[in-house]
mmCIF file of C-alpha atoms in Angstrom:
data_model
loop_
_atom_site.group_PDB
_atom_site.id
_atom_site.type_symbol
_atom_site.label_atom_id
_atom_site.label_comp_id
_atom_site.label_asym_id
_atom_site.label_seq_id
_atom_site.Cartn_x
_atom_site.Cartn_y
_atom_site.Cartn_z
ATOM 1 C CA UNK A 10 41.696 125.733 106.394
ATOM 2 C CA UNK A 11 44.774 126.617 104.361
ATOM 3 C CA UNK A 12 47.764 125.052 102.660
ATOM 4 C CA UNK A 13 51.228 126.565 103.040
ATOM 5 C CA UNK A 14 53.210 125.647 99.957
ATOM 6 C CA UNK A 15 56.822 125.847 98.798
ATOM 7 C CA UNK A 16 58.640 124.303 95.837
ATOM 8 C CA UNK A 17 59.308 121.016 97.640
ATOM 9 C CA UNK A 18 56.960 120.704 100.617
ATOM 10 C CA UNK A 19 53.478 121.862 101.558
ATOM 11 C CA UNK A 20 51.421 121.615 104.726
ATOM 12 C CA UNK A 21 47.689 121.387 105.282
ATOM 13 C CA UNK A 22 46.675 123.535 108.238
ATOM 14 C CA UNK A 23 43.319 122.587 109.718
ATOM 15 C CA UNK A 24 41.618 122.296 113.097
ATOM 16 C CA UNK A 25 40.259 118.900 112.036
ATOM 17 C CA UNK A 26 42.918 116.272 112.839
ATOM 18 C CA UNK A 27 40.638 113.474 111.610
ATOM 19 C CA UNK A 28 40.775 114.979 108.108
ATOM 20 C CA UNK A 29 44.573 114.766 108.068
ATOM 21 C CA UNK A 30 44.377 111.205 109.392
ATOM 22 C CA UNK A 31 41.990 110.202 106.601
ATOM 23 C CA UNK A 32 44.177 111.822 103.945
ATOM 24 C CA UNK A 33 47.259 110.128 105.369
ATOM 25 C CA UNK A 34 45.507 106.765 105.122
ATOM 26 C CA UNK A 35 44.370 107.544 101.579
ATOM 27 C CA UNK A 36 47.936 108.325 100.504
ATOM 28 C CA UNK A 37 49.706 105.305 101.943
ATOM 29 C CA UNK A 38 50.787 102.321 99.861
ATOM 30 C CA UNK A 39 52.451 99.014 100.594
ATOM 31 C CA UNK A 40 56.117 98.784 99.674
ATOM 32 C CA UNK A 41 57.013 95.800 97.493
ATOM 33 C CA UNK A 42 58.689 93.073 99.535
ATOM 34 C CA UNK A 43 57.780 94.710 102.832
ATOM 35 C CA UNK A 44 57.296 91.308 104.501
ATOM 36 C CA UNK A 45 61.018 90.594 104.144
ATOM 37 C CA UNK A 46 62.109 93.833 105.804
ATOM 38 C CA UNK A 47 63.853 93.352 109.190
ATOM 39 C CA UNK A 48 61.965 96.407 110.495
ATOM 40 C CA UNK A 49 58.643 94.825 109.498
ATOM 41 C CA UNK A 50 59.613 91.532 111.104
ATOM 42 C CA UNK A 51 60.518 93.385 114.306
ATOM 43 C CA UNK A 52 57.133 95.178 114.106
ATOM 44 C CA UNK A 53 58.897 98.549 113.922
ATOM 45 C CA UNK A 54 57.311 99.339 110.525
ATOM 46 C CA UNK A 55 53.925 98.426 109.048
ATOM 47 C CA UNK A 56 55.142 98.094 105.460
ATOM 48 C CA UNK A 57 53.527 101.305 104.167
ATOM 49 C CA UNK A 58 55.047 104.310 102.451
ATOM 50 C CA UNK A 59 53.103 107.384 103.561
ATOM 51 C CA UNK A 60 52.940 110.506 101.429
ATOM 52 C CA UNK A 61 51.187 112.714 104.024
ATOM 53 C CA UNK A 62 52.547 113.019 107.556
ATOM 54 C CA UNK A 63 50.429 113.128 110.709
ATOM 55 C CA UNK A 64 51.085 116.894 110.786
ATOM 56 C CA UNK A 65 49.733 117.388 107.253
ATOM 57 C CA UNK A 66 53.068 117.751 105.455
ATOM 58 C CA UNK A 67 53.276 116.413 101.892
ATOM 59 C CA UNK A 68 55.363 116.830 98.735
ATOM 60 C CA UNK A 69 54.079 119.764 96.689
ATOM 61 C CA UNK A 70 53.739 117.653 93.552
ATOM 62 C CA UNK A 71 50.696 116.000 95.163
ATOM 63 C CA UNK A 72 48.913 119.335 95.524
ATOM 64 C CA UNK A 73 46.411 118.885 92.680
ATOM 65 C CA UNK A 74 45.442 115.374 93.767
ATOM 66 C CA UNK A 75 44.922 116.476 97.355
ATOM 67 C CA UNK A 76 42.949 119.557 96.310
ATOM 68 C CA UNK A 77 40.648 117.341 94.245
ATOM 69 C CA UNK A 78 40.046 115.151 97.294
ATOM 70 C CA UNK A 79 39.380 118.133 99.548
ATOM 71 C CA UNK A 80 37.031 119.822 97.098
ATOM 72 C CA UNK A 81 35.257 116.509 96.676
ATOM 73 C CA UNK A 82 34.113 116.796 100.307
ATOM 74 C CA UNK A 83 33.242 120.473 99.998
ATOM 75 C CA UNK A 84 36.476 121.926 101.409
ATOM 76 C CA UNK A 85 38.181 124.819 99.601
ATOM 77 C CA UNK A 86 41.464 125.598 101.359
ATOM 78 C CA UNK A 87 43.292 128.896 100.929
ATOM 79 C CA UNK A 88 46.632 128.367 99.134
ATOM 80 C CA UNK A 89 49.440 130.430 100.689
ATOM 81 C CA UNK A 90 52.590 130.473 98.560
ATOM 82 C CA UNK A 91 55.994 130.973 100.139
ATOM 83 C CA UNK A 92 57.147 132.173 96.713
ATOM 84 C CA UNK A 93 55.541 134.255 93.963
ATOM 85 C CA UNK A 94 54.225 131.989 91.187
ATOM 86 C CA UNK A 95 55.530 133.018 87.765
ATOM 87 C CA UNK A 96 53.929 132.714 84.356
ATOM 88 C CA UNK A 97 55.436 132.615 80.869
ATOM 89 C CA UNK A 98 54.121 132.443 77.323
ATOM 90 C CA UNK A 99 54.744 129.784 74.696
ATOM 91 C CA UNK A 100 57.288 130.650 71.988
ATOM 92 C CA UNK A 101 58.156 129.001 68.678
ATOM 93 C CA UNK A 102 61.430 127.213 67.943
ATOM 94 C CA UNK A 103 63.558 127.295 64.808
ATOM 95 C CA UNK A 104 62.917 124.899 61.908
ATOM 96 C CA UNK A 105 59.859 123.267 63.493
ATOM 97 C CA UNK A 106 56.133 123.926 63.735
ATOM 98 C CA UNK A 107 54.148 122.385 66.571
ATOM 99 C CA UNK A 108 51.232 120.113 65.845
ATOM 100 C CA UNK A 109 48.068 121.151 67.677
ATOM 101 C CA UNK A 110 48.474 118.473 70.366
ATOM 102 C CA UNK A 111 52.125 119.464 70.924
ATOM 103 C CA UNK A 112 51.108 123.107 71.221
ATOM 104 C CA UNK A 113 48.389 122.149 73.704
ATOM 105 C CA UNK A 114 50.765 120.115 75.875
ATOM 106 C CA UNK A 115 53.331 122.936 75.966
ATOM 107 C CA UNK A 116 50.670 125.452 77.010
ATOM 108 C CA UNK A 117 49.263 123.087 79.669
ATOM 109 C CA UNK A 118 52.714 122.393 81.121
ATOM 110 C CA UNK A 119 53.694 126.067 81.286
ATOM 111 C CA UNK A 120 50.360 126.927 82.886
ATOM 112 C CA UNK A 121 50.779 124.300 85.618
ATOM 113 C CA UNK A 122 54.511 125.043 86.132
ATOM 114 C CA UNK A 123 55.010 121.502 87.411
ATOM 115 C CA UNK A 124 53.673 118.329 85.841
ATOM 116 C CA UNK A 125 54.422 115.049 84.096
ATOM 117 C CA UNK A 126 53.855 115.417 80.353
ATOM 118 C CA UNK A 127 52.449 112.170 78.969
ATOM 119 C CA UNK A 128 53.379 112.063 75.307
ATOM 120 C CA UNK A 129 53.031 108.778 73.360
ATOM 121 C CA UNK A 130 55.973 107.264 71.500
ATOM 122 C CA UNK A 131 56.380 108.973 68.142
ATOM 123 C CA UNK A 132 54.507 112.110 69.167
ATOM 124 C CA UNK A 133 57.525 114.413 69.241
ATOM 125 C CA UNK A 134 58.269 114.416 72.961
ATOM 126 C CA UNK A 135 61.633 116.092 72.437
ATOM 127 C CA UNK A 136 60.034 118.935 70.472
ATOM 128 C CA UNK A 137 57.581 119.461 73.327
ATOM 129 C CA UNK A 138 60.557 119.601 75.692
ATOM 130 C CA UNK A 139 62.294 122.069 73.369
ATOM 131 C CA UNK A 140 59.207 124.295 73.362
ATOM 132 C CA UNK A 141 59.177 124.423 77.153
ATOM 133 C CA UNK A 142 62.922 125.112 77.301
ATOM 134 C CA UNK A 143 62.542 127.935 74.769
ATOM 135 C CA UNK A 144 59.694 129.505 76.753
ATOM 136 C CA UNK A 145 61.830 129.487 79.904
ATOM 137 C CA UNK A 146 64.834 131.049 78.198
ATOM 138 C CA UNK A 147 67.039 132.953 80.631
ATOM 139 C CA UNK A 148 66.409 130.630 83.580
ATOM 140 C CA UNK A 149 68.999 128.199 84.883
ATOM 141 C CA UNK A 150 67.993 124.628 84.106
ATOM 142 C CA UNK A 151 68.878 121.026 84.868
ATOM 143 C CA UNK A 152 67.649 118.331 82.461
ATOM 144 C CA UNK A 153 68.162 114.783 83.729
ATOM 145 C CA UNK A 154 68.593 111.596 81.695
ATOM 146 C CA UNK A 155 69.146 107.948 82.490
ATOM 147 C CA UNK A 156 71.605 107.411 79.641
ATOM 148 C CA UNK A 157 74.344 109.283 77.789
ATOM 149 C CA UNK A 158 72.793 108.350 74.445
ATOM 150 C CA UNK A 159 69.504 110.118 75.206
ATOM 151 C CA UNK A 160 71.392 113.116 76.581
ATOM 152 C CA UNK A 161 73.467 113.516 73.406
ATOM 153 C CA UNK A 162 70.448 113.077 71.130
ATOM 154 C CA UNK A 163 68.482 115.695 73.053
ATOM 155 C CA UNK A 164 71.440 118.104 73.183
ATOM 156 C CA UNK A 165 71.814 117.933 69.392
ATOM 157 C CA UNK A 166 68.075 118.380 68.833
ATOM 158 C CA UNK A 167 67.888 121.412 71.145
ATOM 159 C CA UNK A 168 70.780 122.956 69.224
ATOM 160 C CA UNK A 169 68.869 122.350 65.994
ATOM 161 C CA UNK A 170 65.928 124.201 67.532
ATOM 162 C CA UNK A 171 68.141 127.263 67.979
ATOM 163 C CA UNK A 172 68.410 126.953 71.757
ATOM 164 C CA UNK A 173 71.651 128.412 73.082
ATOM 165 C CA UNK A 174 73.526 128.028 76.356
ATOM 166 C CA UNK A 175 73.588 124.230 76.415
ATOM 167 C CA UNK A 176 75.970 122.398 78.721
ATOM 168 C CA UNK A 177 76.371 118.731 79.604
ATOM 169 C CA UNK A 178 77.647 116.401 82.286
ATOM 170 C CA UNK A 179 78.172 112.681 81.675
ATOM 171 C CA UNK A 180 81.077 110.352 82.344
ATOM 172 C CA UNK A 181 84.189 112.279 81.292
ATOM 173 C CA UNK A 182 82.206 114.856 79.336
ATOM 174 C CA UNK A 183 81.596 118.231 80.946
ATOM 175 C CA UNK A 184 80.664 121.705 79.779
ATOM 176 C CA UNK A 185 79.112 124.281 82.101
ATOM 177 C CA UNK A 186 76.316 126.428 80.694
ATOM 178 C CA UNK A 187 72.950 127.863 81.821
ATOM 179 C CA UNK A 188 71.086 124.749 80.596
ATOM 180 C CA UNK A 189 72.814 121.684 82.021
ATOM 181 C CA UNK A 190 71.971 118.275 80.561
ATOM 182 C CA UNK A 191 73.180 115.577 82.955
ATOM 183 C CA UNK A 192 72.886 111.848 83.419
ATOM 184 C CA UNK A 193 71.600 110.866 86.838
ATOM 185 C CA UNK A 194 74.827 108.877 87.300
ATOM 186 C CA UNK A 195 76.867 112.114 87.095
ATOM 187 C CA UNK A 196 74.562 114.438 89.004
ATOM 188 C CA UNK A 197 76.864 114.670 92.019
ATOM 189 C CA UNK A 198 79.377 116.554 89.865
ATOM 190 C CA UNK A 199 76.895 119.431 89.527
ATOM 191 C CA UNK A 200 75.028 119.115 92.825
ATOM 192 C CA UNK A 201 75.504 122.796 93.682
ATOM 193 C CA UNK A 202 74.019 123.694 90.301
ATOM 194 C CA UNK A 203 71.075 121.345 90.808
ATOM 195 C CA UNK A 204 70.394 122.844 94.238
ATOM 196 C CA UNK A 205 70.252 126.377 92.795
ATOM 197 C CA UNK A 206 68.610 125.854 89.395
ATOM 198 C CA UNK A 207 65.244 127.443 88.580
ATOM 199 C CA UNK A 208 63.991 124.670 86.290
ATOM 200 C CA UNK A 209 64.177 120.878 86.681
ATOM 201 C CA UNK A 210 63.252 118.606 83.764
ATOM 202 C CA UNK A 211 63.382 114.807 83.630
ATOM 203 C CA UNK A 212 63.424 112.766 80.429
ATOM 204 C CA UNK A 213 61.825 109.294 80.484
ATOM 205 C CA UNK A 214 60.501 110.202 83.920
ATOM 206 C CA UNK A 215 58.962 106.775 84.579
ATOM 207 C CA UNK A 216 62.491 105.396 84.922
ATOM 208 C CA UNK A 217 63.028 107.671 87.929
ATOM 209 C CA UNK A 218 60.073 106.404 89.974
ATOM 210 C CA UNK A 219 62.116 103.699 91.708
ATOM 211 C CA UNK A 220 65.423 103.626 93.551
ATOM 212 C CA UNK A 221 66.710 105.984 96.221
ATOM 213 C CA UNK A 222 69.247 107.645 93.901
ATOM 214 C CA UNK A 223 66.733 108.377 91.140
ATOM 215 C CA UNK A 224 64.002 109.624 93.471
ATOM 216 C CA UNK A 225 66.465 111.786 95.376
ATOM 217 C CA UNK A 226 67.668 113.323 92.113
ATOM 218 C CA UNK A 227 64.184 114.457 91.064
ATOM 219 C CA UNK A 228 62.969 115.386 94.546
ATOM 220 C CA UNK A 229 65.581 118.085 95.177
ATOM 221 C CA UNK A 230 66.202 121.483 93.534
ATOM 222 C CA UNK A 231 64.523 123.609 96.240
ATOM 223 C CA UNK A 232 64.599 126.775 94.086
ATOM 224 C CA UNK A 233 62.910 125.183 91.058
ATOM 225 C CA UNK A 234 59.210 126.046 90.856
ATOM 226 C CA UNK A 235 59.308 124.864 87.230
ATOM 227 C CA UNK A 236 59.423 121.031 87.275
ATOM 228 C CA UNK A 237 58.580 118.768 84.349
ATOM 229 C CA UNK A 238 58.783 115.066 83.623
ATOM 230 C CA UNK A 239 58.339 113.542 80.159
ATOM 231 C CA UNK A 240 57.156 110.006 79.502
ATOM 232 C CA UNK A 241 54.965 107.904 77.255
ATOM 233 C CA UNK A 242 54.227 105.470 80.080
ATOM 234 C CA UNK A 243 53.599 106.806 83.608
ATOM 235 C CA UNK A 244 53.907 104.056 86.252
ATOM 236 C CA UNK A 245 50.813 101.941 86.844
ATOM 237 C CA UNK A 246 51.935 100.780 90.288
ATOM 238 C CA UNK A 247 50.300 103.129 92.816
ATOM 239 C CA UNK A 248 53.410 103.557 94.947
ATOM 240 C CA UNK A 249 55.670 104.370 91.985
ATOM 241 C CA UNK A 250 53.031 106.630 90.433
ATOM 242 C CA UNK A 251 52.581 108.707 93.582
ATOM 243 C CA UNK A 252 56.340 108.878 94.171
ATOM 244 C CA UNK A 253 56.790 110.365 90.691
ATOM 245 C CA UNK A 254 53.858 112.771 91.057
ATOM 246 C CA UNK A 255 55.129 113.855 94.486
ATOM 247 C CA UNK A 256 58.434 114.917 92.931
ATOM 248 C CA UNK A 257 57.230 116.474 89.673
ATOM 249 C CA UNK A 258 53.466 117.059 89.665
ATOM 250 C CA UNK A 259 50.304 115.586 88.178
ATOM 251 C CA UNK A 260 50.101 113.983 84.724
ATOM 252 C CA UNK A 261 48.902 116.108 81.799
ATOM 253 C CA UNK A 262 48.018 114.680 78.398
ATOM 254 C CA UNK A 263 46.014 115.377 75.295
ATOM 255 C CA UNK A 264 44.295 113.262 72.693
ATOM 256 C CA UNK A 265 45.010 113.546 68.971
#
């Protein structure tokens, strides 16, 4: 048994089709309002969103959850990467010193390379983001926001941390640079950049768990093996939670 994995999609290869069927059933969730769908009424759809196909294909963000399930039944699949996983070290930023829990979250996120950083309100989420950005210096990045206000606040804070090469894209505002901060409403203006960037980051990630536009925005970037969401409140609804994890990775947190 093995898993072929890329930045966006992975596939479980096994000679046990019943295992894939069971996993597919485990990772299927009812869509809200499914009973009102014309396709459901015509019996062309059963109302479920499936995160694992009948050929074992799934979004790479679900990897850790699926590995836990497989190891829980004694399976230990070989992971075959279609890319070479990178590693980087944590670095400090100007003017600020990390608290222990911030330091721990930065290290955890960089170690996983893709995850949702759960950081409670008031815990310095933007400093944690700045620490990750600083560690990945030299890589092309896209940082997504749901509002111009949050984008501007984060841009100014990153500047204060001594981070250079900051650009932005919102409404009529535009500046191209290696680290592009963009609202999801303006992402089409930099779609080529998003498709080629090495790092994808999403502020207030829970707000991106619903809606075709938002999910599409965080599910792309095929060259980005570094993918991070930041939120104080991951979704509690199973469908929204798994949609967010599928795009960005499992939740990491720490207790202080």
